[in-house]
Coordinates of C-alpha atoms and ligand atoms in Angstrom, one line a residue:
M30 CA 22.0 39.7 7.0
S31 CA 19.8 37.3 5.1
N32 CA 20.5 33.6 5.1
R33 CA 19.0 33.2 1.6
E34 CA 21.3 29.9 0.8
T35 CA 20.4 28.0 -3.0
K36 CA 22.5 24.8 -4.5
T37 CA 21.8 24.9 -8.2
D38 CA 23.5 23.0 -11.2
V39 CA 24.8 26.0 -13.0
I40 CA 25.3 30.0 -12.0
L41 CA 25.5 32.5 -14.8
I42 CA 27.0 35.6 -13.5
G43 CA 26.2 38.6 -15.6
A44 CA 22.7 39.2 -17.7
G45 CA 24.8 40.0 -21.4
I46 CA 24.9 38.2 -24.6
M47 CA 27.4 35.9 -23.6
S48 CA 25.5 34.3 -20.5
A49 CA 22.2 34.7 -22.4
T50 CA 23.8 32.4 -25.2
L51 CA 25.3 29.9 -22.7
G52 CA 22.0 29.4 -20.7
T53 CA 19.7 29.2 -23.8
L54 CA 22.2 26.6 -25.5
L55 CA 21.9 24.6 -21.9
K56 CA 18.4 24.6 -21.9
E57 CA 18.2 23.1 -25.4
L58 CA 20.9 20.4 -23.9
V59 CA 20.0 19.6 -20.9
P60 CA 16.4 20.8 -20.2
D61 CA 16.3 19.4 -16.5
W62 CA 19.6 21.5 -15.2
E63 CA 18.7 23.9 -12.9
I64 CA 20.5 27.6 -13.7
T65 CA 20.4 30.5 -11.6
V66 CA 21.6 34.1 -13.3
F67 CA 22.9 37.0 -10.8
E68 CA 23.0 40.5 -12.5
K69 CA 24.3 43.5 -10.8
L70 CA 21.9 46.2 -12.9
S71 CA 18.2 46.1 -12.8
K72 CA 17.7 44.6 -16.4
S73 CA 19.5 42.6 -18.7
G74 CA 21.6 43.3 -21.7
E75 CA 22.6 47.2 -20.2
E76 CA 26.0 47.0 -20.4
S77 CA 28.4 46.4 -23.7
S78 CA 25.7 44.1 -24.8
N79 CA 23.0 46.8 -25.0
E80 CA 22.3 48.2 -28.5
W81 CA 23.4 51.9 -27.9
N82 CA 27.1 50.3 -26.3
N83 CA 28.1 48.6 -29.3
A84 CA 28.1 49.0 -33.1
G85 CA 25.6 46.3 -33.7
T86 CA 27.9 45.0 -36.7
G87 CA 27.3 41.3 -37.3
H88 CA 30.7 40.3 -37.6
A89 CA 31.3 38.1 -40.4
A90 CA 34.6 40.0 -42.0
L91 CA 32.6 41.5 -44.9
C92 CA 33.9 44.7 -44.6
E93 CA 36.5 45.2 -41.5
L94 CA 39.4 46.1 -43.3
N95 CA 41.4 45.0 -40.0
Y96 CA 40.5 41.0 -40.3
T97 CA 42.6 41.2 -43.4
V98 CA 46.4 42.1 -44.2
E99 CA 48.7 42.6 -46.6
K100 CA 51.6 40.3 -46.4
P101 CA 55.2 41.6 -47.1
D102 CA 55.2 39.6 -50.4
G103 CA 52.2 42.4 -51.3
S104 CA 49.5 39.5 -51.3
V105 CA 46.6 39.7 -48.4
D106 CA 45.8 37.5 -45.9
I107 CA 42.4 36.4 -45.4
S108 CA 42.9 33.6 -43.1
K109 CA 41.3 35.6 -40.0
A110 CA 38.4 36.9 -42.1
I111 CA 37.7 33.3 -43.2
K112 CA 37.9 32.3 -39.1
I113 CA 35.4 35.2 -38.5
N114 CA 32.9 34.4 -41.1
E115 CA 32.6 30.6 -40.4
Q116 CA 32.0 31.5 -36.4
F117 CA 29.4 34.1 -37.5
Q118 CA 27.9 31.8 -39.6
V119 CA 27.1 29.3 -36.6
S120 CA 25.6 32.4 -34.8
M121 CA 23.3 32.6 -37.7
Q122 CA 22.5 29.0 -37.7
F123 CA 21.7 28.6 -34.1
W124 CA 19.6 32.0 -34.3
S125 CA 17.8 30.6 -37.0
Y126 CA 17.1 27.5 -34.7
L127 CA 15.2 29.7 -32.5
V128 CA 12.8 31.3 -34.6
S129 CA 12.1 27.9 -36.3
S130 CA 11.8 26.7 -32.8
K131 CA 9.2 29.8 -31.7
M132 CA 11.6 30.7 -29.0
I133 CA 12.0 33.9 -31.2
H134 CA 8.8 35.3 -33.1
N135 CA 10.2 37.8 -35.1
P136 CA 14.1 38.4 -35.8
Q137 CA 13.6 41.5 -37.2
D138 CA 13.3 42.4 -33.6
F139 CA 17.0 42.2 -33.6
I140 CA 18.6 41.4 -37.3
M141 CA 18.1 43.3 -40.1
P142 CA 20.1 43.1 -43.6
L143 CA 22.0 45.7 -44.5
P144 CA 24.9 45.8 -47.3
H145 CA 28.4 45.7 -45.6
M146 CA 30.9 48.1 -47.5
S147 CA 34.6 48.9 -47.1
M148 CA 35.6 52.4 -48.5
V149 CA 39.4 53.8 -48.4
Q150 CA 41.1 56.9 -50.2
G151 CA 44.6 57.2 -51.5
E152 CA 46.4 55.4 -54.6
Q153 CA 48.0 53.1 -51.9
N154 CA 44.8 52.1 -50.2
V155 CA 42.6 51.5 -53.0
T156 CA 45.3 49.2 -55.1
F157 CA 44.9 47.3 -51.4
L158 CA 41.3 46.9 -51.5
K159 CA 41.4 45.9 -54.7
K160 CA 43.8 42.7 -54.6
R161 CA 41.7 42.5 -50.8
F162 CA 38.7 42.2 -53.3
E163 CA 40.5 39.7 -55.3
A164 CA 41.6 37.4 -52.4
M165 CA 37.9 37.3 -50.9
S166 CA 35.9 37.3 -53.4
N167 CA 37.2 34.0 -54.8
N168 CA 36.1 32.3 -51.8
P169 CA 32.5 31.1 -51.3
L170 CA 32.5 32.5 -48.1
F171 CA 32.9 36.1 -49.1
Q172 CA 30.4 35.3 -52.8
G173 CA 28.3 38.4 -54.0
M174 CA 31.2 41.0 -52.6
E175 CA 31.9 43.9 -55.6
F176 CA 34.7 46.2 -55.9
S177 CA 33.9 49.7 -57.6
D178 CA 36.6 52.9 -57.7
D179 CA 34.1 54.2 -60.2
P180 CA 32.8 57.5 -58.8
G181 CA 29.4 57.1 -60.5
K182 CA 29.0 53.3 -59.3
L183 CA 30.1 55.0 -55.5
M184 CA 27.3 57.7 -56.1
E185 CA 25.0 55.3 -56.2
W186 CA 26.0 53.1 -53.2
I187 CA 26.9 56.1 -50.8
P188 CA 25.3 59.1 -52.1
L189 CA 25.9 60.9 -48.4
I190 CA 29.6 59.9 -48.5
M191 CA 30.2 60.7 -52.3
Q192 CA 28.2 64.1 -52.7
N193 CA 30.6 67.4 -52.2
R194 CA 33.4 65.1 -52.5
P195 CA 36.7 66.6 -53.7
S196 CA 37.6 64.3 -56.9
N197 CA 40.9 65.1 -56.7
E198 CA 41.8 62.0 -54.4
P199 CA 41.2 58.5 -55.5
I200 CA 38.5 56.8 -53.6
A201 CA 37.1 52.7 -53.7
A202 CA 34.6 50.6 -52.0
T203 CA 33.6 47.2 -51.6
K204 CA 30.2 46.4 -51.2
I205 CA 28.6 43.0 -50.2
D206 CA 24.4 42.8 -49.6
S207 CA 24.9 39.7 -47.1
G208 CA 25.5 41.8 -44.2
T209 CA 23.6 42.7 -41.4
D210 CA 22.8 45.2 -38.5
V211 CA 22.3 43.0 -35.0
N212 CA 20.8 44.8 -32.3
F213 CA 22.4 42.7 -29.5
G214 CA 20.6 44.4 -26.6
A215 CA 16.9 43.3 -28.0
L216 CA 18.6 39.9 -28.9
T217 CA 20.0 39.5 -25.3
R218 CA 16.5 40.8 -23.6
I219 CA 14.4 38.1 -26.2
L220 CA 16.7 35.3 -25.0
F221 CA 16.4 36.2 -20.9
D222 CA 12.8 36.5 -21.5
H223 CA 12.8 32.9 -23.0
L224 CA 15.0 31.4 -20.3
K225 CA 12.7 32.8 -17.6
S226 CA 9.7 31.3 -18.9
K227 CA 12.3 28.0 -18.8
N228 CA 11.8 28.7 -15.1
V229 CA 15.6 29.9 -15.0
D230 CA 16.0 32.1 -11.3
I231 CA 16.7 35.4 -12.5
N232 CA 17.9 37.7 -9.9
Y233 CA 18.6 41.4 -11.0
K234 CA 20.1 44.2 -8.9
H235 CA 22.2 41.0 -7.2
S236 CA 26.2 41.7 -7.5
V237 CA 28.3 38.8 -6.7
N238 CA 31.1 40.1 -4.8
D239 CA 33.1 37.1 -4.3
I240 CA 34.0 33.1 -5.5
K241 CA 35.2 30.1 -3.3
R242 CA 35.5 26.8 -3.7
T243 CA 34.1 24.6 -1.0
S244 CA 35.6 21.6 0.8
D245 CA 33.1 19.1 -1.4
G246 CA 34.4 20.5 -5.0
L247 CA 31.4 22.9 -5.5
W248 CA 31.8 26.7 -6.0
E249 CA 30.0 29.1 -3.4
L250 CA 29.0 32.6 -4.4
K251 CA 29.0 35.5 -1.9
V252 CA 26.2 37.9 -3.5
R253 CA 25.1 41.1 -2.7
N254 CA 21.0 41.4 -2.8
L255 CA 21.3 45.1 -3.7
D256 CA 18.2 46.1 -2.5
S257 CA 17.6 44.7 0.7
G258 CA 22.2 45.4 1.3
N259 CA 21.7 41.5 2.5
V260 CA 24.7 39.0 1.7
E261 CA 23.8 35.8 0.3
R262 CA 25.2 32.5 -0.6
H263 CA 24.4 30.3 -3.5
T264 CA 26.6 27.0 -4.8
A265 CA 26.8 25.2 -7.5
K266 CA 28.8 22.9 -9.3
F267 CA 29.5 24.8 -12.8
V268 CA 30.1 28.8 -12.8
F269 CA 30.1 31.0 -15.6
I270 CA 31.9 34.1 -15.5
G271 CA 29.9 36.6 -17.9
G272 CA 30.4 39.8 -16.1
G273 CA 31.7 41.7 -19.7
G274 CA 34.2 44.0 -18.3
G275 CA 33.5 42.8 -14.7
S276 CA 34.8 39.0 -15.5
L277 CA 38.7 39.5 -14.3
H278 CA 37.9 40.8 -10.9
L279 CA 35.6 37.4 -10.4
L280 CA 38.0 35.2 -12.4
Q281 CA 41.0 36.8 -9.7
K282 CA 38.8 35.9 -7.1
S283 CA 38.3 32.3 -8.0
G284 CA 41.5 31.9 -7.3
I285 CA 42.0 29.4 -10.2
P286 CA 45.6 29.2 -11.2
E287 CA 44.5 29.4 -15.2
G288 CA 43.4 32.9 -13.9
K289 CA 47.0 33.8 -12.9
H290 CA 49.2 36.2 -14.7
I291 CA 46.2 38.2 -17.0
G292 CA 45.6 41.4 -16.9
G293 CA 43.2 44.0 -18.5
F294 CA 43.2 46.9 -20.6
P295 CA 40.2 49.2 -20.9
V296 CA 39.1 51.1 -23.7
S297 CA 36.4 53.3 -23.8
G298 CA 34.0 54.5 -26.9
I299 CA 32.0 57.4 -28.0
F300 CA 29.9 57.3 -31.3
M301 CA 28.2 60.3 -33.1
V302 CA 24.7 60.2 -33.6
C303 CA 22.8 61.8 -36.4
N304 CA 19.8 63.9 -35.5
N305 CA 18.5 64.7 -38.7
P306 CA 16.2 62.5 -40.6
E307 CA 17.0 63.8 -43.8
V308 CA 20.4 62.7 -43.4
V309 CA 19.6 59.8 -41.6
A310 CA 17.8 58.8 -45.0
Q311 CA 20.1 59.2 -47.3
H312 CA 22.7 56.3 -46.2
H313 CA 21.9 52.7 -46.0
A314 CA 25.1 50.8 -45.3
K315 CA 27.8 49.7 -42.9
V316 CA 31.0 51.6 -44.2
Y317 CA 34.2 50.7 -42.5
G318 CA 37.4 52.9 -43.6
K319 CA 41.1 52.3 -42.3
A320 CA 41.9 53.1 -38.4
K321 CA 44.2 56.0 -38.2
V322 CA 47.9 55.4 -37.6
G323 CA 48.6 54.6 -33.9
A324 CA 44.8 53.9 -33.5
P325 CA 44.0 50.4 -32.1
P326 CA 41.8 47.7 -34.3
M327 CA 38.6 48.7 -32.3
S328 CA 38.4 52.2 -33.5
V329 CA 38.4 51.6 -36.7
P330 CA 35.8 54.5 -38.1
H331 CA 32.3 53.7 -39.3
L332 CA 29.2 55.1 -40.8
D333 CA 26.9 52.8 -40.0
T334 CA 23.0 52.4 -40.5
R335 CA 21.4 51.3 -37.6
F336 CA 18.1 49.9 -36.5
I337 CA 17.6 51.1 -33.0
D338 CA 14.4 51.5 -30.8
N339 CA 12.2 51.1 -33.9
K340 CA 13.7 53.4 -36.3
K341 CA 16.2 53.7 -38.5
S342 CA 19.3 55.7 -37.3
L343 CA 22.8 56.8 -38.4
L344 CA 26.1 56.1 -36.0
F345 CA 29.4 57.2 -36.9
G346 CA 32.4 56.3 -34.4
P347 CA 33.7 54.9 -32.2
F348 CA 36.2 56.9 -31.1
A349 CA 38.3 55.0 -28.8
G350 CA 39.3 56.4 -25.4
F351 CA 40.4 56.0 -22.0
S352 CA 38.8 55.5 -18.5
P353 CA 40.1 53.3 -15.8
K354 CA 36.7 51.5 -15.6
F355 CA 36.1 47.9 -16.9
L356 CA 32.2 48.5 -17.3
K357 CA 30.4 51.5 -17.9
T358 CA 28.7 51.8 -14.7
G359 CA 32.2 50.6 -12.9
S360 CA 34.6 52.0 -10.7
M361 CA 37.4 54.6 -11.1
F362 CA 39.4 52.1 -9.2
D363 CA 38.7 48.8 -11.6
L364 CA 42.1 49.1 -13.4
V365 CA 44.0 49.5 -10.3
T366 CA 42.6 46.9 -7.9
S367 CA 42.9 44.7 -11.0
V368 CA 46.4 44.6 -10.4
K369 CA 48.0 41.7 -8.1
P370 CA 51.0 40.0 -7.0
D371 CA 51.1 37.6 -9.9
N372 CA 50.2 40.1 -13.0
L373 CA 52.3 42.8 -12.0
V374 CA 55.1 42.3 -14.0
T375 CA 52.7 41.3 -16.9
M376 CA 51.1 44.4 -16.2
L377 CA 54.0 46.9 -15.8
S378 CA 55.6 45.4 -19.4
A379 CA 51.9 46.2 -20.8
G380 CA 52.1 49.3 -19.7
A381 CA 55.8 50.0 -21.0
K382 CA 55.0 48.4 -24.3
N383 CA 51.8 50.4 -24.6
M384 CA 53.0 53.9 -23.9
S385 CA 52.2 55.3 -27.3
L386 CA 48.5 53.5 -27.4
T387 CA 47.8 54.8 -23.9
K388 CA 48.7 58.6 -25.0
Y389 CA 46.8 58.0 -28.2
L390 CA 43.5 57.3 -26.2
I391 CA 44.2 59.9 -23.6
E392 CA 44.3 62.5 -26.7
Q393 CA 41.2 60.9 -28.2
V394 CA 39.2 61.8 -24.5
M395 CA 40.4 65.4 -24.8
L396 CA 39.1 65.5 -28.8
S397 CA 36.7 68.6 -29.0
K398 CA 33.3 68.0 -30.6
E399 CA 34.7 70.0 -33.6
K400 CA 37.9 67.7 -34.1
R401 CA 35.3 64.9 -33.9
M402 CA 33.6 66.5 -36.5
E403 CA 36.5 66.9 -38.7
E404 CA 37.2 62.8 -38.7
L405 CA 33.4 62.3 -39.9
R406 CA 33.9 64.3 -42.5
E407 CA 36.3 62.2 -44.2
F408 CA 33.1 60.0 -44.4
I409 CA 30.6 63.2 -45.1
P410 CA 32.0 66.0 -46.6
N411 CA 29.7 68.6 -45.8
A412 CA 28.7 66.9 -42.2
K413 CA 26.8 70.0 -40.1
S414 CA 27.7 70.1 -36.3
E415 CA 24.4 70.7 -35.7
D416 CA 23.0 67.5 -36.8
W417 CA 25.2 65.5 -34.6
D418 CA 25.3 64.5 -31.2
L419 CA 27.7 62.5 -28.8
V420 CA 27.0 59.2 -27.3
V421 CA 29.0 57.2 -25.0
A422 CA 29.3 53.7 -25.9
G423 CA 30.3 50.2 -23.9
Q424 CA 33.8 49.6 -22.2
R425 CA 36.0 47.2 -23.7
V426 CA 38.4 45.5 -21.4
Q427 CA 41.5 44.0 -23.6
V428 CA 42.8 40.7 -22.3
I429 CA 46.9 41.6 -21.1
K430 CA 49.0 38.2 -20.9
D431 CA 52.5 36.9 -21.5
T432 CA 52.5 35.0 -24.9
E433 CA 55.7 33.1 -26.8
A434 CA 55.6 35.5 -29.9
G435 CA 54.8 39.1 -28.0
G436 CA 56.8 38.1 -25.0
K437 CA 55.5 39.4 -21.2
G438 CA 52.4 42.2 -20.9
T439 CA 51.3 41.6 -24.6
L440 CA 47.8 43.2 -25.5
Q441 CA 45.3 41.2 -27.4
F442 CA 42.6 42.0 -29.1
G443 CA 40.1 39.0 -29.4
T444 CA 38.3 37.4 -26.8
E445 CA 39.5 34.4 -24.6
V446 CA 38.0 31.7 -22.4
I447 CA 39.7 30.9 -19.4
S448 CA 38.3 27.8 -17.9
A449 CA 39.5 25.2 -14.8
A450 CA 41.4 22.1 -15.7
D451 CA 38.3 20.3 -14.4
G452 CA 35.8 22.5 -16.0
S453 CA 34.2 23.4 -13.4
I454 CA 34.5 27.5 -13.6
A455 CA 34.8 29.7 -17.0
A456 CA 35.0 33.3 -17.8
L457 CA 34.9 35.4 -21.0
L458 CA 37.4 37.7 -21.0
G459 CA 37.9 40.1 -23.9
A460 CA 35.8 42.1 -26.4
S461 CA 36.6 41.1 -29.9
P462 CA 34.6 40.2 -32.5
G463 CA 32.6 39.9 -29.3
A464 CA 28.4 39.4 -29.7
S465 CA 28.6 38.4 -33.4
T466 CA 30.6 35.3 -32.4
A467 CA 28.8 34.4 -28.8
V468 CA 27.1 31.3 -30.1
H469 CA 30.8 30.0 -31.2
V470 CA 32.5 31.1 -28.1
M471 CA 30.2 29.8 -25.6
L472 CA 30.4 26.0 -27.8
E473 CA 34.0 26.6 -26.8
V474 CA 32.9 26.9 -23.3
I475 CA 30.5 23.9 -23.5
K476 CA 33.4 21.9 -24.9
K477 CA 36.2 22.9 -22.8
C478 CA 34.0 22.5 -19.4
F479 CA 31.8 19.5 -20.2
P480 CA 33.8 16.9 -22.6
Q481 CA 32.1 14.3 -21.1
H482 CA 29.0 14.8 -22.5
M483 CA 29.8 16.0 -25.9
K484 CA 29.2 12.7 -27.6
E485 CA 26.1 12.3 -25.9
W486 CA 25.4 16.1 -26.9
E487 CA 26.6 16.3 -30.5
P488 CA 23.4 15.1 -32.0
K489 CA 21.3 18.2 -30.5
I490 CA 24.3 20.6 -31.2
K491 CA 23.9 19.7 -35.0
E492 CA 20.3 19.8 -35.1
M493 CA 20.7 23.3 -33.6
I494 CA 24.0 24.2 -36.0
P495 CA 24.0 22.0 -38.9
S496 CA 27.5 22.9 -39.8
Y497 CA 28.7 22.0 -36.0
G498 CA 32.6 20.5 -36.7
V499 CA 32.6 21.3 -40.6
S500 CA 34.6 23.9 -42.5
L501 CA 31.8 25.3 -44.6
M502 CA 34.6 27.1 -47.0
E503 CA 35.7 23.6 -47.9
N504 CA 32.1 22.0 -48.0
P505 CA 30.4 25.4 -50.6
E506 CA 27.0 23.3 -51.2
L507 CA 26.1 23.3 -47.4
L508 CA 27.5 26.9 -46.9
H509 CA 24.6 27.3 -49.7
E510 CA 22.2 25.6 -47.9
I511 CA 22.8 27.7 -44.7
H512 CA 23.0 30.7 -46.6
T513 CA 19.8 30.2 -47.9
S514 CA 17.8 28.9 -45.2
T515 CA 19.5 31.3 -42.3
A516 CA 18.6 34.1 -45.0
E517 CA 15.1 32.7 -45.0
M518 CA 14.4 32.2 -41.6
L519 CA 16.1 35.4 -40.6
G520 CA 14.2 37.5 -43.1
L521 CA 17.2 38.9 -44.3
S522 CA 16.2 37.9 -47.9
K523 CA 13.0 40.6 -47.9
K524 CA 14.2 43.9 -49.6
E525 CA 12.0 46.2 -48.2
L526 CA 12.4 48.0 -44.5
V527 CA 10.1 48.0 -42.0
Y528 CA 11.6 50.9 -40.5
S529 CA 11.0 54.5 -41.9
Ligands
LIG606 C1 32.2 50.3 -28.6 C2 31.8 48.9 -28.5 C3 31.7 48.6 -29.9 C4 31.2 47.3 -30.2 N1 30.7 46.7 -31.4 C5 30.3 45.4 -31.7 C6 30.2 44.9 -32.4 O1 29.8 45.8 -33.8 N2 29.6 44.2 -33.2 C7 30.2 43.0 -32.1 O2 29.3 41.8 -32.4 N3 30.6 43.0 -30.8 C8 30.7 44.5 -30.5 N4 31.0 44.8 -29.6 C9 31.6 43.7 -28.3 C10 30.4 43.2 -27.9 O3 29.8 44.4 -27.4 C11 31.0 42.6 -26.4 O4 31.5 41.7 -26.8 C12 29.5 41.9 -25.8 O5 28.5 42.4 -25.7 C13 30.1 41.4 -24.2 O6 28.8 40.6 -24.0 P1 29.3 40.0 -22.3 O7 27.7 39.2 -22.1 O8 30.3 39.5 -22.0 O9 29.3 41.4 -21.5 P2 28.3 42.5 -21.0 O10 27.2 43.3 -22.1 O11 28.7 43.6 -20.9 O12 27.6 41.6 -19.8 C14 28.0 41.9 -18.7 C15 26.9 41.8 -17.2 O13 27.8 41.0 -16.0 C16 27.2 42.0 -15.3 N5 28.2 42.0 -14.2 C17 29.6 42.6 -14.3 N6 29.7 42.3 -12.9 C18 28.8 41.6 -12.2 C19 28.9 41.1 -11.1 N7 30.4 41.1 -10.0 N8 27.8 40.8 -10.4 C20 26.8 40.6 -11.2 N9 26.6 41.2 -12.2 C21 28.0 41.6 -13.2 C22 27.2 43.5 -16.0 O14 26.2 44.6 -15.3 C23 26.5 43.1 -17.4 O15 25.0 43.2 -17.2 C24 31.4 46.2 -28.9 C25 31.8 46.7 -28.0 C26 32.0 48.3 -27.3 C27 32.4 48.3 -26.2

């Protein structure tokens, strides 16, 4: 039994994009605070933040149809899309600041320009897409969006999707060139390398097993060193639980009242990846379709060009599925052990309400490869089974809580920051829109947990994120300035591709 014991200002649990972002922000705001990280795996960015475990979409609401809903009067509500776009602009500004301050050397190591498109088939869907386009293209945030239902134009935009397509069904798409593909795994690793260079104490193969409040108001963590098997004790004034799917269990261990009556529902994912370079070369966009009836919003099918491991790839999915694990490397008992006396009713209510979703997810797990190919053929009519392999993506744990609108046990599809009233501990739950909005979400953590420092920190926050606290939609001049400077700084205005 080791007696390693430390005392520090901040402990970050988990080495994913969220801890990476929070650690980097805090190091800029208060360089002399001591930060310690515990990660149970041997490297950073290996769970949901890994490039193979998520879809790499820089979610700016340019193509995701589930962010814009048709209202009963037939008009399209784009308020959610506006919110997500504004949040993504915050990430873009922070990443640009990191490039300009030489903390990131080559932005193309993690971000690439890529058209974002929405594509629908059938008359009703085409009418919806046109209305959506009209509502969005009038908004400065979505300037540059184009719409077409002309098969000739679509053939130019998406030849792989249009070739060999029976011409009897109406089809339409929107396209906007300012979209991005983001390698969140690479970004996480870059940020952890940077944190290491700033003397952040990063401990891999260290699993946090317990979190308790001490009599003097600090937090004490019991951490197992997975190499030696020893249990260590580490104390901090502030703890961030950035354990991804592992966060719920840790939040429960902290015992804070804000963490009660909350449950988690795991949704797994599978992508299909193309192994034929000739097919890969024929596509250059992220093309989002419409979710199938009964499918959860995170299983909207999309055909994506990706930039992974220094090469251009083509992925389709994600197919949602069910596994009781909360992390890809988690345990089959994760779901069961997350049920506690305080969230039992919440969980049972959610179970009863979401029978059809659970059934849908289990059916999805059972799908044969050929059945998955049939879904892919709605995008690529002549896709060949031998050109595609299956890869298992990350786990998402959706938050379940009691809400006024939905009642007991309502399934949430967003992210939630849960923090103690005194701001000494915070956890991030949920997974959508996820990594793209990490900077906005981590600024929320900072605002909630360090209100006493906000006045002092605000000038630095504004230096890093010039639009902080300002609506870009209502300030088109600032928006234009930010679009131009972030595109320049992140190398997104270059048209040529550095990958084959
Ligand atoms: C299929 C899929 C597609 C997605 N697509 C997108 C997308 O296109 N765009 C987008 O923006 N987002 C997307 N997301 C969401 C995004 O991946 C996540 O929101 C984000 O990566 C979460 O980051 P994180 O740091 O919270 O968690 P993670 O990256 O999962 O990191 C958590 C870390 O904590 C560690 N950990 C857990 N428990 C413990 C413990 N007890 N002790 C020590 N360490 C622990 C884990 O090992 C892990 O390394 C997608 C997610 C999935 C699953």
